[in-house]
C-alpha cells in the first residue's frame, strides 16, 4: 500500500509542478483516507492555495443527484419510469418527442435535442452559443427551455444513447412540480442533508462563499505574454441547474457515494437500479472496456461483464471533476479541479495505478 500511495503522490506532484492540475484528490476505502491532497491555487491573484476541504463546482457530476431525486419520487409514488415528460410538464406544443419517458431522460436515450450539443467542435460551438445567448441570464432550469424545445429531435426515443443535458433539465422541472420546492431546495433536503454533505450547496459564480475555488481557463493571450490563466466568469453559466453545477468538497462526494451504496438515499431495490447499467453508451471498446450508462451513472465493464468502475465526469470551462467508485478495491476516487480539462488524463493515470494494485 505504501508503494501505491507514493505512486499517486508522485503523480499528483508532477502534474501540479507542470501546471497540469490544480485541485483536490481524495482516494478513500471505507473510513480510511489513502490519499487526500490539494494542489494549486483556489485564488491565483492572491496566491491562496487549495486545501483538502476546498469546495469546487462539479459540473455534470451532479447529474447523479438529479437521478437519485427522481428515483426517490418514483418510490414515493409520484412518478414512474414510464411517465411521459411532455404531458407532465405541459410541453405538448414543443418538438420534444411526446413519447419520451422518465427512463429515456435518465438514460439519455430520449432522442430529443440538447440545449448544447457536445458532439461537434466543443470550443467553437460553445463560443457561438455564448455570443448568441448571454450566459448571465441562465439562473433557473426554465431558462434553458428556449434552447432546445423547438429544435428537431436527433433520434427516436429508445433508439440510442446520446449525451444529453436537456433531459436532466426536464427532470429538474419534474422534481420542482412534484415536490413543490425549487429544484435546489429539493436536492438540499433530499440528497445533501440525508447524505450528510455539509459543505454541498448551489453557489453562483458571483456569490461570496467560504472555501470555494475560483475556476480558471487557459488565457486567450497565453502565447503572447506572461498570463497563462484567466477566470471563467465569462465562459460558463453562473448558476447551477438540474444537469450540473453544484458546489461540493471531496468529502461531500465520498459521503454521497457511500450513502448511495448503503441504501441511505433509496430502497435496496432502487439502489440496485441506480448502481447498474441500463443502456449501451458506446459501441467502441475504448481502453478495452464496455461502456454503458445507467440512471445518471456511467459504467465501464470488463470482458466478463463485471463492473470495473461507476460514477460520473464533470467538465465545463474552469471545472474538471470526477466521481468514481471501484467495487473491487472498495475505493472512492474523487478528483476536483479548478482549471479546464485537468481531471481527464489524471483520472486514467490514477485508474491504471488502482488496477495495478487492486486486480
Short mmCIF file of C-alpha atoms in Angstrom, two decimals:
data_model
loop_
_atom_site.label_atom_id
_atom_site.label_comp_id
_atom_site.label_asym_id
_atom_site.label_seq_id
_atom_site.Cartn_x
_atom_site.Cartn_y
_atom_site.Cartn_z
CA UNK A 1 0.00 0.00 0.00
CA UNK A 2 2.89 2.35 0.70
CA UNK A 3 4.08 1.99 -2.89
CA UNK A 4 0.58 2.70 -4.18
CA UNK A 5 0.31 5.85 -2.08
CA UNK A 6 3.76 7.03 -3.15
CA UNK A 7 2.97 6.46 -6.82
CA UNK A 8 -0.22 8.51 -6.55
CA UNK A 9 1.51 11.25 -4.57
CA UNK A 10 4.39 11.45 -7.06
CA UNK A 11 1.94 11.57 -9.97
CA UNK A 12 -0.02 14.46 -8.44
CA UNK A 13 3.12 16.39 -7.58
CA UNK A 14 4.42 16.03 -11.13
CA UNK A 15 1.08 17.16 -12.56
CA UNK A 16 0.96 20.17 -10.28
CA UNK A 17 4.58 21.13 -10.96
CA UNK A 18 3.83 21.06 -14.70
CA UNK A 19 0.75 23.28 -14.16
CA UNK A 20 -1.42 20.42 -15.42
CA UNK A 21 -3.54 20.04 -12.30
CA UNK A 22 -5.00 22.37 -9.71
CA UNK A 23 -7.45 20.95 -7.20
CA UNK A 24 -8.04 18.17 -4.69
CA UNK A 25 -7.78 14.40 -4.96
CA UNK A 26 -9.33 12.08 -2.39
CA UNK A 27 -8.98 8.30 -2.56
CA UNK A 28 -10.83 6.58 0.27
CA UNK A 29 -11.56 2.99 1.28
CA UNK A 30 -14.27 2.78 3.89
CA UNK A 31 -13.31 5.36 6.50
CA UNK A 32 -9.61 5.26 5.59
CA UNK A 33 -8.33 8.14 3.50
CA UNK A 34 -5.49 6.69 1.47
CA UNK A 35 -4.84 9.96 -0.36
CA UNK A 36 -6.29 13.39 0.44
CA UNK A 37 -4.17 16.16 -1.00
CA UNK A 38 -4.58 19.60 -2.52
CA UNK A 39 -2.51 21.27 -5.23
CA UNK A 40 -2.55 24.63 -6.95
CA UNK A 41 -4.44 27.77 -6.11
CA UNK A 42 -8.04 28.44 -5.15
CA UNK A 43 -7.29 32.09 -5.95
CA UNK A 44 -4.38 32.85 -8.23
CA UNK A 45 -4.41 36.62 -7.76
CA UNK A 46 -3.91 36.36 -4.00
CA UNK A 47 -1.99 33.07 -4.19
CA UNK A 48 -4.45 31.33 -1.87
CA UNK A 49 -3.72 27.63 -2.02
CA UNK A 50 -6.33 24.93 -2.47
CA UNK A 51 -6.90 22.95 0.73
CA UNK A 52 -8.29 19.42 1.21
CA UNK A 53 -11.63 20.95 2.30
CA UNK A 54 -11.85 23.49 -0.54
CA UNK A 55 -15.18 23.42 -2.36
CA UNK A 56 -15.40 23.19 -6.15
CA UNK A 57 -18.07 23.36 -8.81
CA UNK A 58 -18.60 19.83 -10.06
CA UNK A 59 -20.41 20.36 -13.39
CA UNK A 60 -22.18 17.20 -14.63
CA UNK A 61 -21.17 15.07 -11.65
CA UNK A 62 -24.30 16.49 -10.03
CA UNK A 63 -26.49 14.77 -12.62
CA UNK A 64 -26.23 11.89 -10.15
CA UNK A 65 -28.10 13.99 -7.56
CA UNK A 66 -30.91 14.67 -10.01
CA UNK A 67 -31.16 10.98 -10.89
CA UNK A 68 -31.40 9.92 -7.25
CA UNK A 69 -34.03 12.60 -6.54
CA UNK A 70 -36.13 11.30 -9.45
CA UNK A 71 -35.88 7.72 -8.18
CA UNK A 72 -36.98 8.94 -4.76
CA UNK A 73 -40.12 10.40 -6.37
CA UNK A 74 -40.77 7.08 -8.08
CA UNK A 75 -40.51 5.31 -4.73
CA UNK A 76 -42.92 7.87 -3.27
CA UNK A 77 -45.45 7.01 -5.97
CA UNK A 78 -45.39 10.48 -7.54
CA UNK A 79 -43.74 9.38 -10.76
CA UNK A 80 -42.94 6.24 -12.77
CA UNK A 81 -40.20 5.36 -15.19
CA UNK A 82 -42.87 5.35 -17.91
CA UNK A 83 -44.19 8.84 -17.15
CA UNK A 84 -44.06 10.99 -20.28
CA UNK A 85 -42.38 14.29 -19.51
CA UNK A 86 -44.12 16.26 -22.26
CA UNK A 87 -47.52 15.55 -20.72
CA UNK A 88 -46.35 16.01 -17.14
CA UNK A 89 -44.79 19.42 -17.85
CA UNK A 90 -47.34 20.73 -20.36
CA UNK A 91 -44.86 20.86 -23.25
CA UNK A 92 -47.18 19.50 -25.94
CA UNK A 93 -46.53 22.43 -28.28
CA UNK A 94 -42.81 21.75 -28.47
CA UNK A 95 -40.66 19.41 -30.55
CA UNK A 96 -39.72 17.23 -27.59
CA UNK A 97 -40.81 13.67 -28.51
CA UNK A 98 -44.17 13.21 -26.71
CA UNK A 99 -43.47 9.53 -26.07
CA UNK A 100 -40.14 10.23 -24.29
CA UNK A 101 -40.30 8.91 -20.72
CA UNK A 102 -38.53 9.49 -17.44
CA UNK A 103 -36.42 6.41 -18.16
CA UNK A 104 -35.40 7.83 -21.54
CA UNK A 105 -34.28 11.04 -19.83
CA UNK A 106 -32.36 9.24 -17.11
CA UNK A 107 -30.51 7.05 -19.62
CA UNK A 108 -30.08 9.82 -22.23
CA UNK A 109 -32.00 7.85 -24.86
CA UNK A 110 -34.87 10.32 -25.37
CA UNK A 111 -33.71 11.37 -28.83
CA UNK A 112 -34.57 14.99 -28.00
CA UNK A 113 -32.30 17.88 -28.94
CA UNK A 114 -29.86 19.05 -26.29
CA UNK A 115 -29.52 22.63 -25.11
CA UNK A 116 -25.87 22.34 -26.12
CA UNK A 117 -24.72 19.62 -28.50
CA UNK A 118 -21.36 18.35 -27.24
CA UNK A 119 -20.75 16.05 -30.21
CA UNK A 120 -19.28 18.73 -32.51
CA UNK A 121 -16.38 21.15 -32.14
CA UNK A 122 -16.86 21.90 -28.45
CA UNK A 123 -14.89 25.14 -28.24
CA UNK A 124 -16.27 26.71 -31.43
CA UNK A 125 -19.85 25.67 -30.75
CA UNK A 126 -19.70 26.86 -27.14
CA UNK A 127 -18.28 30.22 -28.23
CA UNK A 128 -21.13 30.58 -30.73
CA UNK A 129 -23.74 29.83 -28.05
CA UNK A 130 -22.15 32.37 -25.71
CA UNK A 131 -22.31 35.06 -28.41
CA UNK A 132 -25.98 34.42 -29.09
CA UNK A 133 -27.21 33.85 -25.53
CA UNK A 134 -25.87 35.90 -22.58
CA UNK A 135 -24.81 33.30 -20.05
CA UNK A 136 -25.61 35.51 -17.07
CA UNK A 137 -29.32 35.01 -17.81
CA UNK A 138 -29.22 31.27 -17.11
CA UNK A 139 -30.29 31.05 -13.47
CA UNK A 140 -33.14 28.53 -13.33
CA UNK A 141 -33.97 25.30 -15.14
CA UNK A 142 -36.73 27.13 -17.02
CA UNK A 143 -34.16 29.48 -18.56
CA UNK A 144 -32.78 26.64 -20.71
CA UNK A 145 -36.07 25.68 -22.38
CA UNK A 146 -35.80 28.11 -25.33
CA UNK A 147 -32.51 26.50 -26.33
CA UNK A 148 -33.99 23.09 -27.13
CA UNK A 149 -37.78 22.84 -27.02
CA UNK A 150 -38.26 23.95 -30.62
CA UNK A 151 -35.33 22.03 -32.09
CA UNK A 152 -35.95 18.85 -34.08
CA UNK A 153 -35.16 15.55 -32.34
CA UNK A 154 -31.96 13.75 -33.29
CA UNK A 155 -33.38 10.22 -32.90
CA UNK A 156 -36.46 8.31 -31.84
CA UNK A 157 -36.90 7.63 -28.10
CA UNK A 158 -35.04 4.49 -27.10
CA UNK A 159 -33.10 4.29 -30.36
CA UNK A 160 -29.68 5.11 -28.93
CA UNK A 161 -27.79 6.77 -26.11
CA UNK A 162 -26.59 10.27 -26.87
CA UNK A 163 -25.23 12.54 -24.17
CA UNK A 164 -27.98 14.99 -23.28
CA UNK A 165 -28.26 17.59 -20.54
CA UNK A 166 -31.65 18.89 -21.65
CA UNK A 167 -33.36 15.72 -20.45
CA UNK A 168 -31.99 16.39 -16.97
CA UNK A 169 -33.31 19.95 -17.17
CA UNK A 170 -36.77 18.42 -17.72
CA UNK A 171 -36.23 16.02 -14.83
CA UNK A 172 -35.36 19.02 -12.67
CA UNK A 173 -38.62 20.69 -13.67
CA UNK A 174 -40.46 17.49 -12.77
CA UNK A 175 -38.78 17.48 -9.35
CA UNK A 176 -39.95 21.06 -8.81
CA UNK A 177 -43.50 20.31 -9.85
CA UNK A 178 -43.89 17.15 -7.79
CA UNK A 179 -42.16 18.33 -4.60
CA UNK A 180 -43.49 21.88 -4.55
CA UNK A 181 -39.92 23.04 -3.88
CA UNK A 182 -37.34 24.68 -6.07
CA UNK A 183 -35.04 22.12 -7.64
CA UNK A 184 -32.21 23.42 -5.45
CA UNK A 185 -34.14 23.12 -2.18
CA UNK A 186 -35.34 19.64 -3.14
CA UNK A 187 -31.75 18.47 -3.65
CA UNK A 188 -30.59 20.18 -0.47
CA UNK A 189 -33.28 18.44 1.58
CA UNK A 190 -33.45 15.04 -0.08
CA UNK A 191 -29.82 14.48 -1.07
CA UNK A 192 -27.37 16.77 0.71
CA UNK A 193 -28.95 16.61 4.16
CA UNK A 194 -29.69 12.89 4.03
CA UNK A 195 -26.16 12.04 2.93
CA UNK A 196 -24.51 14.35 5.45
CA UNK A 197 -22.98 16.55 2.74
CA UNK A 198 -22.41 19.55 4.99
CA UNK A 199 -20.39 21.62 2.52
CA UNK A 200 -22.54 20.94 -0.57
CA UNK A 201 -24.69 23.72 -2.00
CA UNK A 202 -25.60 25.63 -5.15
CA UNK A 203 -23.38 28.69 -5.34
CA UNK A 204 -23.38 31.11 -8.26
CA UNK A 205 -20.06 32.36 -9.61
CA UNK A 206 -20.60 35.90 -8.33
CA UNK A 207 -21.53 34.83 -4.79
CA UNK A 208 -19.06 35.22 -1.95
CA UNK A 209 -18.84 31.89 -0.15
CA UNK A 210 -16.28 30.32 2.14
CA UNK A 211 -13.63 27.97 0.77
CA UNK A 212 -14.86 27.99 -2.83
CA UNK A 213 -12.18 27.77 -5.51
CA UNK A 214 -12.32 30.07 -8.50
CA UNK A 215 -12.32 28.41 -11.91
CA UNK A 216 -9.59 29.08 -14.47
CA UNK A 217 -9.41 28.67 -18.23
CA UNK A 218 -6.36 28.99 -20.49
CA UNK A 219 -5.72 32.68 -21.18
CA UNK A 220 -6.55 33.82 -24.71
CA UNK A 221 -3.18 35.58 -24.93
CA UNK A 222 -1.16 32.84 -23.24
CA UNK A 223 1.23 32.62 -26.19
CA UNK A 224 1.84 36.37 -26.25
CA UNK A 225 2.50 37.26 -22.65
CA UNK A 226 3.04 36.02 -19.11
CA UNK A 227 -0.65 35.36 -18.36
CA UNK A 228 -1.43 31.63 -18.51
CA UNK A 229 -4.85 31.53 -16.89
CA UNK A 230 -7.90 33.72 -16.63
CA UNK A 231 -11.12 33.37 -14.61
CA UNK A 232 -14.07 31.50 -16.09
CA UNK A 233 -16.69 34.11 -15.20
CA UNK A 234 -17.47 34.93 -18.85
CA UNK A 235 -17.32 31.42 -20.23
CA UNK A 236 -19.63 29.27 -18.13
CA UNK A 237 -23.15 29.52 -16.76
CA UNK A 238 -23.17 31.47 -13.50
CA UNK A 239 -25.57 29.24 -11.60
CA UNK A 240 -26.28 25.54 -11.34
CA UNK A 241 -29.14 23.64 -12.97
CA UNK A 242 -30.51 20.11 -12.85
CA UNK A 243 -27.92 18.93 -15.37
CA UNK A 244 -24.95 20.12 -13.32
CA UNK A 245 -23.17 22.81 -11.38
CA UNK A 246 -23.45 22.05 -7.67
CA UNK A 247 -20.55 23.02 -5.40
CA UNK A 248 -19.02 20.35 -3.15
CA UNK A 249 -15.93 19.31 -1.27
CA UNK A 250 -14.25 15.99 -1.93
CA UNK A 251 -15.55 14.71 1.41
CA UNK A 252 -19.10 15.59 0.33
CA UNK A 253 -18.84 13.41 -2.75
CA UNK A 254 -17.47 10.44 -0.80
CA UNK A 255 -20.37 10.83 1.63
CA UNK A 256 -22.81 10.83 -1.29
CA UNK A 257 -21.25 7.72 -2.84
CA UNK A 258 -21.19 5.86 0.46
CA UNK A 259 -24.74 6.90 1.39
CA UNK A 260 -25.97 5.76 -2.00
CA UNK A 261 -24.30 2.36 -1.69
CA UNK A 262 -25.52 1.94 1.89
CA UNK A 263 -29.16 2.43 0.92
CA UNK A 264 -29.48 5.69 2.86
CA UNK A 265 -30.96 7.57 -0.12
CA UNK A 266 -33.02 4.85 -1.81
CA UNK A 267 -34.52 1.47 -1.00
CA UNK A 268 -32.43 -1.65 -1.54
CA UNK A 269 -34.23 -2.44 -4.80
CA UNK A 270 -33.97 1.10 -6.17
CA UNK A 271 -30.35 1.40 -5.08
CA UNK A 272 -29.63 -1.68 -7.19
CA UNK A 273 -31.29 0.02 -10.18
CA UNK A 274 -29.17 3.13 -9.67
CA UNK A 275 -25.99 1.08 -9.44
CA UNK A 276 -26.39 -1.00 -12.59
CA UNK A 277 -26.03 -0.11 -16.27
CA UNK A 278 -29.15 0.09 -18.43
CA UNK A 279 -28.06 1.03 -21.97
CA UNK A 280 -25.01 0.81 -24.21
CA UNK A 281 -23.23 4.12 -24.16
CA UNK A 282 -20.60 3.49 -26.79
CA UNK A 283 -20.11 0.64 -29.26
CA UNK A 284 -16.36 1.25 -29.30
CA UNK A 285 -14.48 -0.56 -26.53
CA UNK A 286 -12.34 2.40 -25.53
CA UNK A 287 -9.39 1.18 -23.45
CA UNK A 288 -10.76 -2.34 -23.82
CA UNK A 289 -13.91 -1.77 -21.75
CA UNK A 290 -17.61 -1.98 -22.47
CA UNK A 291 -19.13 1.45 -21.84
CA UNK A 292 -22.68 1.63 -20.52
CA UNK A 293 -24.92 4.25 -18.96
CA UNK A 294 -27.48 3.91 -16.21
CA UNK A 295 -29.59 6.47 -14.40
CA UNK A 296 -27.24 9.44 -14.40
CA UNK A 297 -24.41 6.98 -13.86
CA UNK A 298 -21.62 5.85 -16.18
CA UNK A 299 -20.14 2.34 -16.08
CA UNK A 300 -17.13 0.57 -17.54
CA UNK A 301 -17.19 -3.25 -17.60
CA UNK A 302 -14.52 -5.85 -18.26
CA UNK A 303 -14.59 -8.83 -20.64
CA UNK A 304 -16.63 -10.80 -18.08
CA UNK A 305 -19.23 -8.01 -17.89
CA UNK A 306 -18.15 -7.20 -14.35
CA UNK A 307 -18.31 -3.56 -13.30
CA UNK A 308 -14.83 -2.11 -13.01
CA UNK A 309 -15.93 1.42 -12.17
CA UNK A 310 -19.03 3.58 -11.94
CA UNK A 311 -19.57 7.28 -11.44
CA UNK A 312 -19.67 10.45 -13.47
CA UNK A 313 -17.47 13.05 -15.10
CA UNK A 314 -17.86 16.81 -14.93
CA UNK A 315 -16.38 19.30 -17.39
CA UNK A 316 -17.02 22.96 -18.07
CA UNK A 317 -14.74 25.95 -18.53
CA UNK A 318 -12.66 26.22 -15.38
CA UNK A 319 -14.09 23.00 -13.92
CA UNK A 320 -12.84 19.42 -14.33
CA UNK A 321 -14.06 16.72 -11.94
CA UNK A 322 -14.53 13.00 -11.46
CA UNK A 323 -16.55 10.90 -9.03
CA UNK A 324 -15.62 7.22 -9.36
CA UNK A 325 -16.21 4.09 -7.33
CA UNK A 326 -14.16 0.91 -7.85
CA UNK A 327 -16.04 -2.11 -6.40
CA UNK A 328 -13.06 -4.48 -6.44
CA UNK A 329 -10.94 -2.31 -4.19
CA UNK A 330 -13.92 -0.66 -2.44
CA UNK A 331 -12.36 2.65 -3.43
CA UNK A 332 -13.98 6.05 -3.77
CA UNK A 333 -11.95 8.30 -6.05
CA UNK A 334 -12.75 12.00 -6.16
CA UNK A 335 -10.91 14.44 -8.41
CA UNK A 336 -11.94 18.09 -8.14
CA UNK A 337 -10.13 20.51 -10.43
CA UNK A 338 -10.47 24.26 -10.91
CA UNK A 339 -8.76 24.52 -14.27
CA UNK A 340 -10.15 23.32 -17.58
CA UNK A 341 -9.72 19.68 -18.63
CA UNK A 342 -7.25 18.78 -15.88
CA UNK A 343 -9.04 15.71 -14.47
CA UNK A 344 -9.39 13.54 -17.58
CA UNK A 345 -5.90 12.22 -18.22
CA UNK A 346 -5.15 12.29 -14.50
CA UNK A 347 -8.20 10.13 -13.86
CA UNK A 348 -6.95 7.46 -16.26
CA UNK A 349 -3.45 7.51 -14.78
CA UNK A 350 -4.92 7.00 -11.31
CA UNK A 351 -7.17 4.30 -12.79
CA UNK A 352 -4.16 2.38 -14.08
CA UNK A 353 -2.42 2.58 -10.70
CA UNK A 354 -5.58 1.34 -8.96
CA UNK A 355 -5.93 -1.66 -11.25
CA UNK A 356 -2.27 -2.45 -10.79
CA UNK A 357 -2.80 -2.57 -7.02
CA UNK A 358 -6.37 -3.95 -6.82
CA UNK A 359 -6.61 -6.53 -9.59
#
